[in-house]
Amino acid sequence: MFKCIIIDDEELARGLLRSYVDKLDFLELIADFEGPLEAMSILKGQTIDLIFLDIQMPDLKGTDFAKMLGTSTQIIFTTAYSEYALKGFELNALDYLLKPITFDRFLIAVNKMTAPTAIVADTITVKSGYNLHKLKFSDILYIESDNEYVVFHTTGNKIMSHQSLKALEKILDATIFTRVHRSYIVNKKLVTALKGKDLFIGKLKIPVSDSYYEKVKKGLF
């Protein structure tokens, strides 16, 4: 779940964004503020993943405030003035929402959030579309690359997530998961056989590429 705050000097704008955030189970609204100066204490006290940040405000412009923030906090600018769009993207904003903000446009913006996975103990939380799925390692059979997505093949179903196999390989527990092909990561504990250049998890067959074959043979057998 991504922790977020809203900074906007208009109560109607804050109320609309609050209602949108409440509809999504992967966003947690921590607080909303009339201006950036009020938000500073909460930003110092805890990690905030996303800020919905108005640009034109009395005390401090949102664009100036954004320059003060660390790179770990992502920003979606909100404003009634389209001329600020270019400035927003120059600051590497996640997105730019022009008021009045519609819910479908809001969804497009928040669905760009990074960190599509989070690992805690023996589970991984996977972001798929607008939903979050908590998967036990023991339930993941293998993970397959599909263009810009990966597919988690589990004992129960398939879950697609917008991320790369390379990024997943860096964060998964190497004692449990291993790369066997440019398009596949498998759960080592569930592998039952290696026949030629094919790995088996029960009746499921997964190809092993030449570059991974020796590693797979020695590591799994």
Coordinates of C-alpha atoms in Angstrom, one line a residue:
M1 CA 0.0 0.0 0.0
F2 CA 1.3 3.5 -0.9
K3 CA 1.0 6.2 1.7
C4 CA 0.0 9.5 0.3
I5 CA -0.9 13.1 1.3
I6 CA -2.8 15.9 -0.5
I7 CA -1.5 19.5 -0.5
D8 CA -4.0 22.0 -2.0
D9 CA -5.3 25.4 -0.8
E10 CA -8.8 24.7 -2.1
E11 CA -11.0 22.5 0.2
L12 CA -13.2 21.4 -2.7
A13 CA -10.1 20.1 -4.6
R14 CA -8.9 18.3 -1.5
G15 CA -12.3 16.8 -0.9
L16 CA -12.5 15.4 -4.4
L17 CA -9.0 13.9 -4.2
R18 CA -9.9 12.4 -0.8
S19 CA -12.9 10.7 -2.3
Y20 CA -10.9 9.3 -5.2
V21 CA -8.2 7.9 -2.8
D22 CA -10.8 6.3 -0.7
K23 CA -12.0 4.2 -3.7
L24 CA -8.6 2.5 -4.1
D25 CA -7.3 -0.2 -1.8
F26 CA -3.6 0.4 -2.7
L27 CA -3.6 4.0 -1.5
E28 CA -3.6 5.1 2.1
L29 CA -4.3 8.8 2.8
I30 CA -2.3 9.9 5.8
A31 CA -3.4 13.6 5.8
D32 CA -4.3 16.6 3.7
F33 CA -3.0 20.1 4.0
E34 CA -3.8 23.6 2.7
G35 CA -0.1 24.4 2.0
P36 CA 3.3 22.9 1.8
L37 CA 4.6 24.4 5.0
E38 CA 2.0 22.6 7.0
A39 CA 3.0 19.3 5.5
M40 CA 6.7 19.5 6.3
S41 CA 6.4 18.0 9.8
I42 CA 4.7 14.9 8.6
L43 CA 7.2 14.5 5.8
K44 CA 10.0 14.6 8.4
G45 CA 8.3 12.1 10.7
Q46 CA 7.5 9.3 8.2
T47 CA 7.9 8.1 4.7
I48 CA 5.3 9.3 2.3
D49 CA 5.3 7.5 -1.1
L50 CA 3.1 10.0 -3.1
I51 CA 2.0 13.6 -2.9
F52 CA -0.9 15.1 -4.8
L53 CA 0.5 18.6 -5.0
D54 CA -1.2 21.8 -6.2
I55 CA 1.1 24.2 -8.0
Q56 CA -0.4 27.6 -7.5
M57 CA -0.6 28.3 -3.8
P58 CA -0.2 31.5 -1.7
D59 CA 2.9 30.9 0.4
L60 CA 5.0 28.5 -1.6
K61 CA 4.4 27.2 -5.2
G62 CA 4.2 23.4 -5.5
T63 CA 7.0 23.4 -8.1
D64 CA 9.3 25.2 -5.6
F65 CA 8.3 22.8 -2.8
A66 CA 8.9 19.8 -5.1
K67 CA 12.6 20.9 -5.5
M68 CA 13.0 20.5 -1.7
L69 CA 11.8 16.9 -1.6
G70 CA 13.9 13.7 -1.8
T71 CA 13.7 11.4 -4.8
S72 CA 11.9 8.7 -2.8
T73 CA 8.6 10.6 -2.8
Q74 CA 6.7 10.7 -6.0
I75 CA 4.6 13.7 -7.1
I76 CA 1.4 14.1 -9.0
F77 CA 0.9 17.8 -9.7
T78 CA -2.7 19.1 -9.7
T79 CA -3.5 22.5 -11.1
A80 CA -6.1 24.5 -13.0
Y81 CA -3.4 26.1 -15.2
S82 CA -2.2 24.0 -18.2
E83 CA 0.9 26.3 -18.7
Y84 CA 2.5 24.6 -15.7
A85 CA 2.5 21.2 -17.3
L86 CA 6.0 21.5 -18.8
K87 CA 7.5 22.7 -15.6
G88 CA 5.9 19.8 -13.7
F89 CA 7.5 17.2 -16.0
E90 CA 10.9 19.0 -15.9
L91 CA 10.8 18.1 -12.2
N92 CA 10.3 14.4 -13.0
A93 CA 6.7 14.4 -11.7
L94 CA 4.9 11.1 -12.0
D95 CA 2.0 12.8 -13.7
Y96 CA 0.2 16.1 -14.1
L97 CA -3.6 16.4 -13.5
L98 CA -5.5 19.3 -14.9
K99 CA -8.5 20.5 -12.9
P100 CA -11.3 19.6 -12.9
I101 CA -9.9 16.1 -12.3
T102 CA -12.0 13.1 -13.5
F103 CA -11.7 9.8 -11.7
D104 CA -10.6 7.9 -14.9
R105 CA -7.7 10.4 -15.4
F106 CA -6.9 10.1 -11.7
L107 CA -6.6 6.3 -12.1
I108 CA -4.2 6.6 -15.0
A109 CA -2.0 8.8 -12.9
V110 CA -1.8 6.7 -9.7
N111 CA -1.4 3.5 -11.7
K112 CA 2.0 4.8 -12.7
M113 CA 3.3 4.3 -9.2
T114 CA 6.5 2.4 -8.9
A115 CA 7.5 -0.3 -6.5
P116 CA 5.0 -2.9 -7.9
T117 CA 6.3 -5.5 -5.4
A118 CA 7.2 -5.5 -1.7
I119 CA 8.7 -8.5 0.1
V120 CA 7.9 -9.2 3.8
A121 CA 9.3 -12.5 5.3
D122 CA 8.0 -15.3 3.2
T123 CA 5.5 -13.3 1.1
I124 CA 5.5 -10.9 -1.8
T125 CA 2.9 -8.2 -2.4
V126 CA 2.3 -7.8 -6.1
K127 CA 0.5 -4.8 -7.7
S128 CA -1.7 -5.9 -10.5
G129 CA -3.7 -3.1 -12.2
Y130 CA -5.5 -1.3 -9.3
N131 CA -5.2 -4.3 -6.9
L132 CA -2.6 -5.7 -4.5
H133 CA -2.1 -9.4 -4.1
K134 CA -0.1 -11.0 -1.2
L135 CA 1.4 -14.2 -2.4
K136 CA 3.2 -16.8 -0.3
F137 CA 6.6 -18.0 -1.8
S138 CA 5.4 -21.6 -1.5
D139 CA 2.4 -20.8 -3.7
I140 CA 4.4 -19.4 -6.6
L141 CA 5.3 -22.1 -9.1
Y142 CA 7.2 -19.9 -11.6
I143 CA 7.2 -16.3 -13.0
E144 CA 7.1 -15.7 -16.7
S145 CA 8.1 -12.6 -18.7
D146 CA 5.4 -11.2 -21.0
N147 CA 6.7 -8.1 -22.9
E148 CA 6.5 -5.2 -20.3
Y149 CA 4.8 -7.5 -17.8
V150 CA 5.5 -10.5 -15.7
V151 CA 3.0 -13.3 -14.9
F152 CA 3.0 -15.0 -11.5
H153 CA 1.9 -18.6 -12.0
T154 CA 0.6 -19.7 -8.6
T155 CA -1.1 -22.8 -7.3
G156 CA -4.4 -20.9 -7.5
N157 CA -4.3 -18.5 -10.5
K158 CA -2.2 -16.2 -12.7
I159 CA -1.4 -12.6 -11.7
M160 CA 0.0 -10.1 -14.2
S161 CA 2.1 -7.2 -13.0
H162 CA 3.7 -4.3 -14.9
Q163 CA 7.4 -4.8 -14.2
S164 CA 10.5 -6.6 -15.5
L165 CA 11.8 -10.1 -14.7
K166 CA 15.3 -8.5 -14.2
A167 CA 14.0 -6.2 -11.5
L168 CA 12.2 -9.1 -9.7
E169 CA 15.4 -11.2 -9.8
K170 CA 17.2 -8.6 -7.8
I171 CA 14.7 -8.7 -4.9
L172 CA 13.5 -12.3 -4.8
D173 CA 15.1 -14.7 -2.3
A174 CA 17.8 -16.5 -4.2
T175 CA 17.6 -19.5 -1.9
I176 CA 14.0 -20.1 -3.2
F177 CA 13.9 -18.6 -6.7
T178 CA 16.3 -18.9 -9.6
R179 CA 16.4 -17.6 -13.2
V180 CA 16.5 -20.5 -15.7
H181 CA 15.8 -18.6 -18.9
R182 CA 15.5 -14.9 -20.1
S183 CA 11.8 -15.4 -19.7
Y184 CA 11.4 -17.6 -16.6
I185 CA 12.2 -17.6 -12.9
V186 CA 11.2 -20.8 -11.1
N187 CA 10.6 -21.8 -7.5
K188 CA 13.6 -24.2 -6.8
K189 CA 11.8 -26.0 -4.0
L190 CA 9.0 -27.1 -6.3
V191 CA 11.1 -28.4 -9.2
T192 CA 10.7 -32.2 -9.7
A193 CA 12.8 -33.1 -12.8
L194 CA 15.2 -31.9 -15.4
K195 CA 14.8 -33.7 -18.8
G196 CA 17.1 -32.5 -21.5
K197 CA 16.7 -28.7 -21.5
D198 CA 13.3 -28.7 -19.8
L199 CA 12.6 -28.3 -16.1
F200 CA 9.4 -29.8 -14.6
I201 CA 7.3 -28.7 -11.8
G202 CA 4.9 -31.7 -11.6
K203 CA 3.5 -31.8 -15.2
L204 CA 4.4 -28.2 -15.9
K205 CA 7.3 -27.9 -18.4
I206 CA 9.6 -24.8 -18.4
P207 CA 12.5 -24.3 -20.9
V208 CA 16.1 -23.9 -19.7
S209 CA 18.3 -21.7 -21.9
D210 CA 21.8 -22.8 -22.8
S211 CA 23.3 -19.9 -20.8
Y212 CA 21.6 -21.1 -17.6
Y213 CA 21.8 -24.9 -18.1
E214 CA 24.9 -25.6 -16.1
K215 CA 23.9 -23.3 -13.3
V216 CA 20.5 -25.0 -13.1
K217 CA 21.9 -28.5 -13.2
K218 CA 24.4 -27.9 -10.5
G219 CA 22.2 -25.7 -8.3
L220 CA 19.1 -27.8 -8.4
F221 CA 20.4 -31.3 -8.9

